[in-house]
Coordinates of C-alpha atoms in Angstrom, one line a residue:
M501 CA 123.0 105.4 100.2
G502 CA 123.0 108.5 102.4
V503 CA 120.7 109.5 105.2
L504 CA 118.9 112.3 103.3
I505 CA 117.1 111.1 100.2
K506 CA 115.3 114.2 99.0
P507 CA 113.7 117.3 100.4
L508 CA 109.9 117.4 100.7
V509 CA 108.4 120.2 98.6
T510 CA 104.7 120.2 99.3
E511 CA 102.2 123.0 100.2
K512 CA 102.0 121.9 103.8
V513 CA 105.8 121.7 104.2
S514 CA 106.3 125.0 102.3
A515 CA 104.0 126.7 104.9
L516 CA 106.2 125.3 107.7
N517 CA 109.3 126.8 106.0
E518 CA 108.2 130.2 107.1
H519 CA 108.5 129.0 110.7
G520 CA 112.0 127.5 110.2
K521 CA 110.8 123.9 109.7
Y522 CA 111.9 121.9 106.7
G523 CA 110.9 118.4 105.5
F524 CA 113.0 115.6 104.1
V525 CA 112.5 112.0 103.0
V526 CA 115.1 110.0 104.8
A527 CA 116.4 106.4 105.0
R528 CA 114.1 104.0 106.9
N529 CA 116.9 103.0 109.2
A530 CA 118.1 106.6 110.0
N531 CA 117.7 107.9 113.6
K532 CA 117.2 111.5 114.7
V533 CA 120.9 112.0 115.6
Q534 CA 122.1 110.9 112.2
I535 CA 119.5 113.1 110.5
K536 CA 120.5 116.1 112.6
S537 CA 124.2 115.7 111.8
E538 CA 123.6 115.1 108.1
V539 CA 121.4 118.3 107.7
E540 CA 124.0 120.4 109.6
K541 CA 126.8 119.1 107.5
T542 CA 125.0 119.4 104.2
Y543 CA 123.3 122.7 104.6
G544 CA 125.5 124.5 107.2
V545 CA 122.7 125.3 109.6
T546 CA 122.1 124.6 113.3
V547 CA 119.3 122.1 113.9
E548 CA 117.3 122.5 117.1
S549 CA 114.9 119.5 116.8
V550 CA 114.0 116.6 114.6
N551 CA 110.6 114.9 114.3
T552 CA 110.3 111.7 112.3
M553 CA 107.3 109.7 111.0
I554 CA 106.8 106.7 108.8
Q555 CA 104.4 107.2 106.0
P556 CA 102.7 103.9 105.2
G557 CA 102.4 102.7 101.6
G558 CA 99.0 102.6 100.0
S559 CA 97.3 100.2 97.7
K560 CA 97.1 101.0 94.0
R561 CA 94.7 99.4 91.5
R562 CA 94.9 99.6 87.7
Y563 CA 92.2 98.3 85.4
T564 CA 93.4 96.9 82.0
K565 CA 91.6 95.1 79.2
S566 CA 92.8 91.7 80.4
R567 CA 92.7 92.0 84.2
V568 CA 93.0 94.2 87.3
I569 CA 96.6 94.8 88.4
E570 CA 96.9 95.4 92.1
G571 CA 100.0 96.6 94.0
R572 CA 101.3 98.8 96.7
T573 CA 103.3 102.0 96.8
P574 CA 106.4 101.8 99.1
A575 CA 106.4 103.1 102.7
Y576 CA 108.9 105.8 103.5
K577 CA 110.2 107.8 106.4
K578 CA 109.8 111.6 106.7
A579 CA 111.7 114.0 109.0
I580 CA 110.6 117.5 109.9
V581 CA 113.7 119.5 111.0
Q582 CA 113.5 122.7 113.1
V583 CA 116.5 125.0 112.4
A584 CA 117.8 127.8 114.7
E585 CA 116.4 131.3 114.5
G586 CA 117.8 133.1 111.5
D587 CA 119.0 130.0 109.6
I588 CA 117.4 129.1 106.3
I589 CA 117.7 126.3 103.8
D590 CA 117.3 127.2 100.2
F591 CA 116.4 124.1 98.1
Y592 CA 116.2 126.0 94.8
S593 CA 119.8 127.4 94.6
G594 CA 122.7 125.2 93.6
I595 CA 124.5 123.6 96.5

């Protein structure tokens, strides 16, 4: 499995796109150097900085006729990538 799993397309990250920052869901064991090289290779941009964070999983509860089913959503790692001035990443066009 690769370092980049999928791009983050949320309202908060879309607002950061105007400032040259893009969000990705990345592998849990990926470090900043690996994320930087993978984004530069995949999208052909120059990466200035990478910030990472681990989003913890949450608890979910579903009520059924017979019982209450409890579980958790998985934790995942996010990366916010700052690209060089003038570079853009277009998620909506074919790569």
